[in-house]
């Protein structure tokens, strides 16, 4: 587009939105028929317009656990607001209660993966396995874990603070099997582990995370 | 009227009915997530920011003016968060201008490079191009074409006049075609 | 004379009862005081005791059952709700299916502070899914897949069902695509690729 064509840009825009005046339209159409640059620009923009209108993936499904995660963070928010009144402004920073799980480590879903998993070790004599679970939640005073392996004990097993701020951990000794679980924050709020490899609705309106502990490497 | 419904729900939330907020999350989680996802072309980031959008909307629900559409207000929050995030990212690593402008986008070999519509029908390619647009052009484009917002709604989200909205939309399309031509 | 008759009756009636009453009365620990404490008496109590005994009879450890029963009655389940849970347990046990997931589901609801009625509804639905899931696992076995951990596989499949997959759909996908590529993450840890395919 040559410099003198700049004024046609505005006309083109109004042309495309159907807001152009008749005189201007005649002017533009005449120009487009004469100026190959402008006509190409016009064709390109119509092409872009068409591609945008027919774009197939306009809406993208969020992960199924996102809603739970959002609602849990709002629950955390309420607590923090209360803390805000009683304590300090820093509570606000803590509101960024973004759940991050480091891992339910390793080979859990893959019995055929390479030998000697990094964390989970088998104790042949008792038939139980050790699983390390991490949970990131800086805005908690206490975190425990409960689930099928504790018979859903309302108190759960307390998790320990790691060296890293906001990161909690626990070593579980469990028999091979499939276990639903939740974390308990401050002894009150049950939340799923959003980064666990498997999630399933708990039927009560919330979500459970699933811990898979396969039997030893029986093929 | 869904507009009325939103306002009614918001009023319940303000009265302390937290469960009602879940309805709003239910309804807008997908559009907000999609917007952020296309804004950055980053799924994991979209998760975090979507959560943050709802958290903020909950926190500031009292500041929402019920004369406005709730969705518009929510998108305003989403846009602001995206801008913050973008600045944060830009500070962390300054990209050469050319890359920001989309100089090095590999173009899928299309049989007819002249036909831009055909080339852009490769949605992954178009997605990458969109994510390279400057913020206001990207936002306007997404709101108009992906979220089917009116000029009026977009001007409300972006705090600009309707006339400006139209100009921005036009330029956004022009930029996309330029990006395409440059990457050819 | 009267005293003698009374004494004979005192001995014979329980003996007779032992043979005539449903197997429920075999439970060694009496749940009557517990039930009465929570306002369950008369016919309701008799029926509940019968059911309880049947569950013990079916092979559920009495210690485990008593503790569970104590917990749920204390949580506020009424007679009808208690019966429904016991019936489900009995049915699963008789079908040779794991019943503990049902206990755990109830406890889960309790831990989450869910009202008793809802706890029971959800638990029974879960029980039904477990039964369906057992059918799926059995069908897969018939198609030649080996099961390394039945309970694990059943619970996992029940989870898929709760997410809206249909039993036939699961079987078909696993058979046509193989355990690993059926899109059911985790299943390969409990189900082996059999001779088929």
XYZ file of C-alpha atoms in Angstrom:
600
model
C 0.000 0.000 0.000
C 1.465 3.296 -1.042
C 1.412 6.186 1.350
C -1.414 7.975 -0.389
C -3.538 4.883 0.070
C -3.632 5.238 3.852
C -6.948 7.000 3.782
C -8.517 3.963 2.151
C -7.718 1.929 5.224
C -10.399 3.729 7.160
C -12.809 3.283 4.304
C -12.049 -0.403 4.097
C -12.773 -0.794 7.750
C -16.138 0.873 7.415
C -16.759 -1.045 4.236
C -16.218 -4.321 6.097
C -18.499 -3.305 8.924
C -21.119 -2.061 6.498
C -21.008 1.487 7.791
C -19.623 3.149 4.716
C -21.456 5.984 3.001
C -22.508 5.415 -0.626
C -20.102 8.007 -2.009
C -17.212 6.567 -0.065
C -18.096 3.105 -1.206
C -17.936 4.087 -4.835
C -14.625 5.773 -4.183
C -13.172 2.718 -2.471
C -14.434 0.219 -4.986
C -12.959 2.276 -7.757
C -9.653 2.480 -5.936
C -9.551 -1.244 -5.247
C -10.006 -1.975 -8.900
C -7.076 0.256 -9.757
C -4.583 -0.316 -6.926
C -3.238 -3.904 -6.735
C -1.663 -3.286 -3.290
C -4.877 -2.143 -1.713
C -6.846 -4.838 -3.416
C -4.480 -7.409 -1.990
C -4.785 -5.917 1.479
C -8.516 -6.031 1.153
C -8.468 -9.652 0.049
C -6.116 -10.586 2.890
C -8.251 -8.948 5.502
C -11.371 -10.620 4.201
C -9.449 -13.882 4.332
C -8.423 -13.270 7.924
C -11.986 -12.357 8.749
C -13.208 -15.594 7.251
C -10.585 -17.681 9.077
C -11.488 -16.029 12.379
C -15.193 -16.594 11.929
C -14.772 -20.252 11.130
C -12.047 -20.967 13.697
C -12.986 -24.331 15.190
C -11.582 -24.163 18.717
C -12.987 -20.905 20.001
C -14.011 -22.473 23.276
C -11.544 -24.687 25.094
C -12.597 -27.009 27.875
C -10.841 -26.302 31.133
C -9.612 -29.322 33.099
C -12.425 -30.958 35.052
C -10.939 -30.168 38.438
C -10.623 -26.441 37.842
C -13.996 -25.579 39.305
C -13.191 -27.399 42.540
C -9.856 -25.693 42.673
C -11.459 -22.278 42.217
C -14.060 -22.889 44.867
C -11.435 -24.199 47.255
C -9.345 -21.091 46.746
C -12.379 -18.968 47.534
C -12.849 -20.916 50.711
C -9.215 -20.121 51.454
C -9.975 -16.507 50.628
C -12.682 -16.286 53.247
C -10.306 -17.563 55.835
C -7.687 -15.145 54.728
C -10.044 -12.227 54.887
C -10.789 -13.095 58.429
C -7.098 -13.367 59.096
C -6.714 -10.003 57.424
C -8.923 -8.399 59.991
C -7.208 -10.019 62.904
C -3.694 -10.118 61.665
C -1.869 -8.207 59.011
C -1.999 -7.155 55.437
C 0.347 -9.936 54.506
C -2.559 -12.333 54.620
C -3.444 -10.978 51.223
C -0.302 -12.269 49.688
C -1.082 -15.632 51.123
C -4.389 -15.676 49.333
C -2.568 -16.906 46.306
C -3.510 -20.307 47.447
C -2.582 -22.026 44.274
C -2.443 -25.697 44.641
C 0.576 -27.344 43.260
C 1.410 -30.867 43.826
C 4.894 -31.877 43.098
C 4.059 -35.473 42.517
C 2.543 -38.658 43.568
C 5.799 -39.981 42.619
C 6.834 -42.085 39.891
C 5.851 -45.267 38.469
C 2.422 -45.500 39.984
C 0.556 -45.776 36.749
C 3.259 -47.589 34.886
C 4.346 -50.982 36.078
C 6.526 -51.418 33.038
C 8.599 -48.328 33.694
C 12.320 -48.620 34.421
C 13.399 -50.295 37.668
C 14.013 -48.727 41.061
C 11.579 -45.839 41.277
C 13.013 -42.787 42.968
C 10.861 -42.600 46.033
C 8.486 -45.464 46.344
C 10.129 -48.520 47.771
C 8.575 -51.877 48.306
C 8.613 -53.587 51.613
C 8.272 -57.163 50.685
C 7.825 -58.437 54.202
C 4.641 -56.498 54.885
C 3.336 -56.213 51.351
C 3.035 -52.439 51.691
C 4.586 -49.767 49.564
C 5.885 -46.394 50.470
C 4.510 -43.429 48.595
C 5.590 -39.864 49.024
C 3.000 -37.190 48.497
C 3.617 -33.468 48.262
C 1.144 -30.653 48.515
C 1.706 -26.960 48.027
C -0.500 -24.717 50.109
C 1.238 -21.762 51.741
C -1.870 -20.431 53.415
C -2.302 -23.350 55.782
C -1.369 -23.733 59.400
C -1.827 -27.484 59.274
C -2.349 -29.924 56.448
C -3.271 -33.551 56.774
C -4.266 -36.219 54.328
C -7.250 -38.507 54.571
C -8.811 -41.047 52.317
C -9.535 -44.686 51.765
C -6.204 -45.598 53.345
C -7.181 -43.978 56.651
C -10.796 -45.080 56.408
C -11.564 -41.408 55.892
C -10.528 -40.540 59.378
C -11.793 -36.971 59.821
C -8.483 -35.967 61.390
C -6.345 -37.622 58.769
C -2.607 -38.148 58.878
C -0.679 -34.945 59.522
C 1.651 -33.818 56.769
C 5.059 -32.340 57.555
C 6.467 -29.061 56.379
C 9.327 -29.441 54.006
C 12.188 -26.995 53.819
C 10.420 -25.153 51.033
C 7.889 -22.547 52.020
C 4.308 -23.702 51.677
C 5.247 -27.215 50.650
C 3.948 -30.127 52.695
C 4.874 -33.783 52.450
C 4.058 -37.179 53.825
C 5.309 -40.722 53.431
C 2.443 -43.134 53.214
C 2.740 -46.863 53.682
C -0.090 -48.478 51.813
C -0.999 -51.829 50.410
C -1.357 -52.021 46.647
C -4.764 -50.796 45.572
C -6.790 -47.815 44.464
C -7.325 -45.076 47.007
C -9.403 -41.915 46.943
C -8.033 -39.094 49.020
C -8.298 -35.444 49.975
C -6.143 -33.011 51.847
C -7.473 -31.383 54.999
C -6.482 -27.791 55.436
C -6.464 -26.361 58.946
C -8.428 -29.340 60.161
C -11.536 -28.204 58.392
C -11.465 -27.836 54.654
C -11.230 -30.909 52.459
C -9.770 -30.369 49.026
C -8.624 -32.705 46.275
C -5.101 -32.838 45.018
C -5.584 -31.060 41.704
C -2.402 -32.341 40.183
C -2.937 -35.994 40.976
C -2.898 -38.148 37.857
C -6.503 -39.209 38.392
C -9.520 -37.332 39.682
C -13.015 -38.562 40.133
C -16.235 -36.969 41.371
C -16.901 -38.032 44.948
C -20.664 -38.078 44.481
C -21.126 -35.549 47.272
C -20.468 -32.633 44.963
C -16.710 -32.517 45.345
C -13.765 -34.291 43.854
C -11.434 -37.013 45.029
C -7.917 -37.567 43.893
C -6.916 -41.087 43.128
C -3.767 -42.767 44.323
C -2.828 -45.862 42.379
C -0.521 -48.334 43.992
C 0.004 -51.319 41.740
C 1.213 -54.642 43.018
C 4.910 -55.351 42.495
C 6.234 -55.887 39.052
C 4.125 -58.912 38.307
C 3.782 -58.887 34.593
C -32.992 -13.332 30.819
C -29.570 -14.551 31.674
C -28.411 -11.001 32.372
C -30.976 -10.654 35.124
C -30.063 -14.047 36.471
C -26.451 -13.070 36.909
C -27.390 -9.947 38.795
C -29.691 -11.916 41.029
C -26.954 -14.437 41.742
C -24.470 -11.687 42.486
C -26.877 -10.162 44.966
C -27.172 -13.488 46.725
C -23.391 -13.825 46.856
C -23.154 -10.355 48.361
C -25.573 -11.380 51.032
C -23.074 -14.089 51.980
C -24.468 -16.988 49.980
C -21.223 -18.500 48.869
C -22.819 -21.497 47.177
C -24.345 -19.218 44.580
C -20.909 -18.170 43.495
C -20.412 -21.716 42.270
C -23.155 -21.028 39.709
C -21.180 -18.145 38.308
C -18.042 -20.257 38.170
C -20.003 -22.966 36.432
C -21.315 -20.568 33.831
C -18.213 -18.524 33.048
C -15.358 -20.899 33.747
C -15.205 -22.090 30.145
C -15.321 -18.713 28.361
C -12.826 -17.139 30.738
C -10.522 -20.099 30.500
C -10.764 -20.053 26.703
C -10.030 -16.347 26.562
C -6.900 -16.645 28.667
C -5.819 -19.773 26.901
C -5.932 -18.064 23.516
C -4.424 -14.931 24.932
C -1.235 -16.754 25.904
C -1.662 -20.001 24.008
C -0.709 -21.694 27.284
C -2.993 -24.216 28.959
C -1.341 -24.393 32.376
C -1.174 -20.641 32.689
C -4.834 -20.420 31.720
C -5.666 -22.651 34.680
C -3.875 -20.448 37.163
C -5.164 -17.185 35.784
C -8.748 -18.405 35.499
C -8.613 -19.268 39.164
C -7.229 -15.843 39.914
C -9.982 -14.146 37.891
C -12.683 -15.809 39.943
C -10.845 -15.207 43.163
C -10.641 -11.503 42.392
C -14.212 -11.297 41.238
C -15.241 -12.883 44.509
C -13.088 -10.561 46.499
C -14.340 -7.463 44.721
C -17.888 -8.547 44.063
C -19.149 -5.480 45.888
C -17.519 -3.185 43.380
C -19.402 -4.726 40.477
C -21.952 -2.281 39.080
C -25.114 -4.261 38.450
C -26.050 -1.986 35.562
C -23.168 -3.517 33.680
C -23.258 -7.063 32.370
C -21.563 -9.463 34.745
C -19.724 -11.174 31.892
C -18.283 -7.843 30.757
C -17.046 -7.137 34.248
C -15.505 -10.575 34.524
C -13.725 -10.166 31.199
C -12.384 -6.819 32.339
C -10.783 -8.549 35.300
C -9.458 -11.293 33.058
C -7.956 -8.782 30.675
C -6.263 -6.846 33.459
C -4.760 -10.002 34.851
C -3.518 -10.978 31.418
C -1.859 -7.611 31.042
C -0.191 -7.948 34.447
C 1.020 -11.399 33.580
C 2.300 -10.218 30.233
C 4.305 -7.427 31.840
C 5.720 -9.838 34.348
C 6.808 -12.110 31.544
C 8.259 -9.310 29.501
C 10.335 -8.191 32.440
C 11.651 -11.673 32.940
C 12.850 -12.110 29.405
C 12.963 -9.331 26.897
C 12.218 -10.694 23.506
C 13.700 -9.173 20.424
C 11.099 -6.969 18.805
C 11.031 -9.091 15.745
C 9.943 -12.117 17.646
C 7.267 -10.216 19.488
C 5.993 -9.063 16.159
C 5.950 -12.614 14.975
C 8.892 -12.633 12.645
C 9.786 -16.244 13.114
C 6.551 -18.076 12.991
C 6.971 -21.102 10.881
C 4.358 -21.093 8.258
C 2.691 -24.371 7.447
C 3.335 -25.109 3.833
C 0.133 -24.314 2.116
C -0.507 -25.107 -1.466
C -1.567 -21.635 -2.253
C 0.218 -19.017 -0.154
C -1.834 -16.347 -1.860
C -4.961 -17.661 -0.235
C -4.646 -16.411 3.301
C -7.979 -17.838 4.386
C -6.825 -21.277 3.426
C -3.479 -20.926 5.197
C -5.147 -19.657 8.342
C -7.666 -22.463 8.359
C -4.810 -24.314 10.043
C -6.111 -23.418 13.465
C -2.862 -24.136 15.322
C -1.093 -21.681 13.064
C -3.758 -19.046 13.470
C -3.648 -19.546 17.235
C 0.053 -18.856 17.325
C -0.385 -15.777 15.197
C -3.091 -14.404 17.470
C -0.920 -14.911 20.526
C 1.694 -12.688 18.869
C -0.543 -9.666 18.449
C -0.055 -6.689 20.732
C -2.336 -6.905 23.720
C -5.182 -4.581 22.800
C -5.507 -6.009 19.315
C -5.440 -9.529 20.645
C -8.044 -8.780 23.296
C -10.403 -7.057 20.899
C -10.068 -9.810 18.348
C -10.724 -12.600 20.824
C -13.704 -10.855 22.369
C -15.263 -10.092 19.020
C -14.686 -13.297 17.086
C -14.387 -15.937 19.805
C -16.740 -14.574 22.405
C -19.153 -12.871 20.056
C -19.225 -9.672 22.030
C -20.733 -6.518 20.571
C -18.667 -3.388 19.912
C -20.363 -1.876 22.897
C -19.375 -4.695 25.227
C -15.825 -4.688 23.968
C -15.524 -0.947 24.442
C -16.774 -1.435 27.979
C -14.246 -4.191 28.724
C -11.375 -2.245 27.206
C -12.392 1.193 28.357
C -12.273 2.724 24.904
C -14.846 4.277 22.591
C -16.881 2.234 20.162
C -15.217 3.987 17.233
C -11.845 3.010 18.597
C -12.964 -0.550 19.056
C -13.791 -0.771 15.387
C -10.472 0.682 14.364
C -8.606 -1.691 16.627
C -10.469 -4.658 15.255
C -9.644 -3.653 11.726
C -5.992 -3.106 12.539
C -5.856 -6.428 14.331
C -6.935 -8.203 11.192
C -4.478 -6.165 9.175
C -1.723 -7.131 11.568
C -2.611 -10.783 11.314
C -2.360 -10.646 7.581
C 0.952 -8.783 7.870
C 2.269 -11.379 10.288
C 1.260 -14.033 7.845
C 2.920 -12.304 4.908
C 6.083 -11.695 6.880
C 6.318 -15.279 8.005
C 5.862 -16.528 4.491
C -44.893 -75.179 89.484
C -45.212 -71.884 87.774
C -41.635 -71.098 88.535
C -40.575 -74.361 87.017
C -42.470 -73.680 83.831
C -40.971 -70.234 83.712
C -37.503 -71.635 84.112
C -38.035 -74.201 81.390
C -39.375 -71.531 79.119
C -36.391 -69.334 79.911
C -34.101 -72.019 78.660
C -36.104 -73.375 75.775
C -37.221 -70.153 74.189
C -33.729 -68.904 73.448
C -32.839 -72.390 72.229
C -35.870 -72.461 69.975
C -35.139 -68.972 68.832
C -31.688 -70.065 67.911
C -33.170 -72.418 65.349
C -36.208 -70.478 64.276
C -35.017 -66.922 64.005
C -33.165 -65.732 60.953
C -29.422 -66.211 61.015
C -29.157 -62.644 62.192
C -29.449 -63.646 65.765
C -26.060 -65.319 65.595
C -24.207 -62.114 66.100
C -22.327 -62.405 69.369
C -22.453 -58.747 70.269
C -25.907 -57.397 70.836
C -26.594 -54.137 69.077
C -29.833 -53.536 70.983
C -28.423 -51.163 73.605
C -26.723 -49.186 70.888
C -29.904 -48.973 68.828
C -32.067 -48.116 71.798
C -29.710 -45.379 72.743
C -30.441 -43.868 69.351
C -34.159 -44.367 69.632
C -34.564 -47.493 67.550
C -36.810 -50.043 69.182
C -39.634 -52.514 68.669
C -40.096 -53.967 65.216
C -37.491 -51.715 63.722
C -34.932 -53.020 66.143
C -35.815 -56.632 65.431
C -35.511 -56.139 61.716
C -32.234 -54.278 62.019
C -30.789 -56.930 64.285
C -31.782 -59.600 61.821
C -30.095 -57.796 59.004
C -27.009 -57.118 61.075
C -26.755 -60.782 61.952
C -27.091 -61.749 58.318
C -24.183 -59.511 57.429
C -22.066 -61.166 60.123
C -23.224 -64.514 58.873
C -22.154 -63.648 55.337
C -18.594 -63.358 56.543
C -18.006 -59.710 57.381
C -15.888 -59.551 60.499
C -18.081 -58.746 63.440
C -15.567 -56.454 65.005
C -15.299 -54.416 61.853
C -19.041 -54.318 61.367
C -19.775 -53.330 64.938
C -17.349 -50.452 64.857
C -18.773 -49.293 61.554
C -22.338 -49.638 62.778
C -21.529 -47.748 65.953
C -19.994 -44.921 63.947
C -22.824 -44.538 61.488
C -25.619 -44.772 64.005
C -23.828 -42.154 66.069
C -23.535 -39.976 62.980
C -27.312 -39.942 62.858
C -28.388 -42.509 60.284
C -31.942 -43.566 61.009
C -33.259 -47.110 60.984
C -34.186 -47.080 57.313
C -30.861 -45.624 56.274
C -28.974 -48.128 58.414
C -30.932 -50.966 56.837
C -30.175 -49.762 53.346
C -26.452 -49.667 54.038
C -26.511 -53.111 55.625
C -28.534 -54.519 52.737
C -26.042 -53.197 50.254
C -23.146 -54.634 52.231
C -24.846 -57.995 52.411
C -25.585 -58.037 48.740
C -22.045 -57.174 47.714
C -20.611 -59.728 50.107
C -22.933 -62.429 48.811
C -21.926 -61.621 45.249
C -18.298 -61.946 46.228
C -17.622 -58.254 45.630
C -15.597 -55.951 47.856
C -17.868 -54.378 50.466
C -15.239 -52.231 52.153
C -15.502 -49.520 49.493
C -19.085 -49.067 50.681
C -17.955 -48.637 54.266
C -15.338 -46.188 53.122
C -17.804 -44.203 51.053
C -20.008 -43.784 54.109
C -17.063 -42.696 56.203
C -15.991 -40.331 53.472
C -19.378 -38.658 53.512
C -19.157 -38.401 57.288
C -15.693 -36.888 57.127
C -17.004 -34.364 54.635
C -19.910 -33.467 56.878
C -22.557 -34.610 54.415
C -26.084 -35.115 55.842
C -26.942 -38.796 56.567
C -29.613 -39.095 53.871
C -27.246 -37.911 51.178
C -24.444 -40.092 52.509
C -26.649 -43.128 52.107
C -27.893 -42.160 48.650
C -24.398 -41.581 47.356
C -23.116 -44.753 48.975
C -25.809 -46.864 47.411
C -25.137 -45.352 44.016
C -21.480 -46.089 44.548
C -22.374 -49.651 45.516
C -24.312 -50.001 42.299
C -21.379 -48.708 40.305
C -19.152 -51.241 42.034
C -21.480 -54.015 40.950
C -21.497 -52.758 37.392
C -17.735 -52.369 37.493
C -17.353 -55.948 38.677
C -19.355 -56.949 35.609
C -16.990 -54.988 33.402
C -13.919 -56.591 34.964
C -15.482 -60.014 34.614
C -16.276 -59.361 30.964
C -12.688 -58.310 30.361
C -11.449 -61.454 32.039
C -13.614 -63.480 29.754
C -11.993 -61.713 26.835
C -8.648 -62.958 28.053
C -7.319 -60.131 30.195
C -5.625 -61.046 33.443
C -6.533 -59.259 36.629
C -3.708 -58.696 39.068
C -5.773 -56.897 41.681
C -9.488 -57.396 41.402
C -10.568 -54.946 44.055
C -8.301 -52.282 42.613
C -9.588 -52.863 39.109
C -13.219 -52.802 40.225
C -12.808 -49.555 42.137
C -10.986 -47.965 39.247
C -13.630 -49.006 36.747
C -16.369 -47.784 39.088
C -14.595 -44.431 38.960
C -14.803 -44.399 35.163
C -18.481 -45.301 35.340
C -19.060 -42.415 37.729
C -17.591 -40.146 35.096
C -20.215 -41.234 32.624
C -18.627 -44.056 30.686
C -20.922 -46.952 29.893
C -19.934 -50.498 30.863
C -20.011 -51.754 27.256
C -18.050 -48.758 26.114
C -15.256 -49.497 28.584
C -15.056 -53.146 27.587
C -15.070 -52.274 23.916
C -12.378 -49.645 24.216
C -10.093 -51.850 26.259
C -10.586 -54.772 23.901
C -10.074 -52.829 20.695
C -7.323 -50.501 21.822
C -5.607 -52.514 24.499
C -5.399 -51.686 28.191
C -2.706 -49.119 27.790
C -4.235 -47.114 24.996
C -7.881 -47.318 25.970
C -7.681 -43.892 27.560
C -8.294 -45.164 31.077
C -5.227 -44.078 32.927
C -4.072 -46.375 35.654
C -5.976 -49.402 34.523
C -2.900 -51.125 33.174
C -1.572 -51.343 36.716
C -4.363 -53.714 37.645
C -5.283 -55.375 34.417
C -2.847 -57.283 32.252
C -2.966 -57.700 28.537
C -4.154 -61.258 28.108
C -3.813 -63.716 25.300
C -6.135 -61.749 23.054
C -4.920 -59.368 20.412
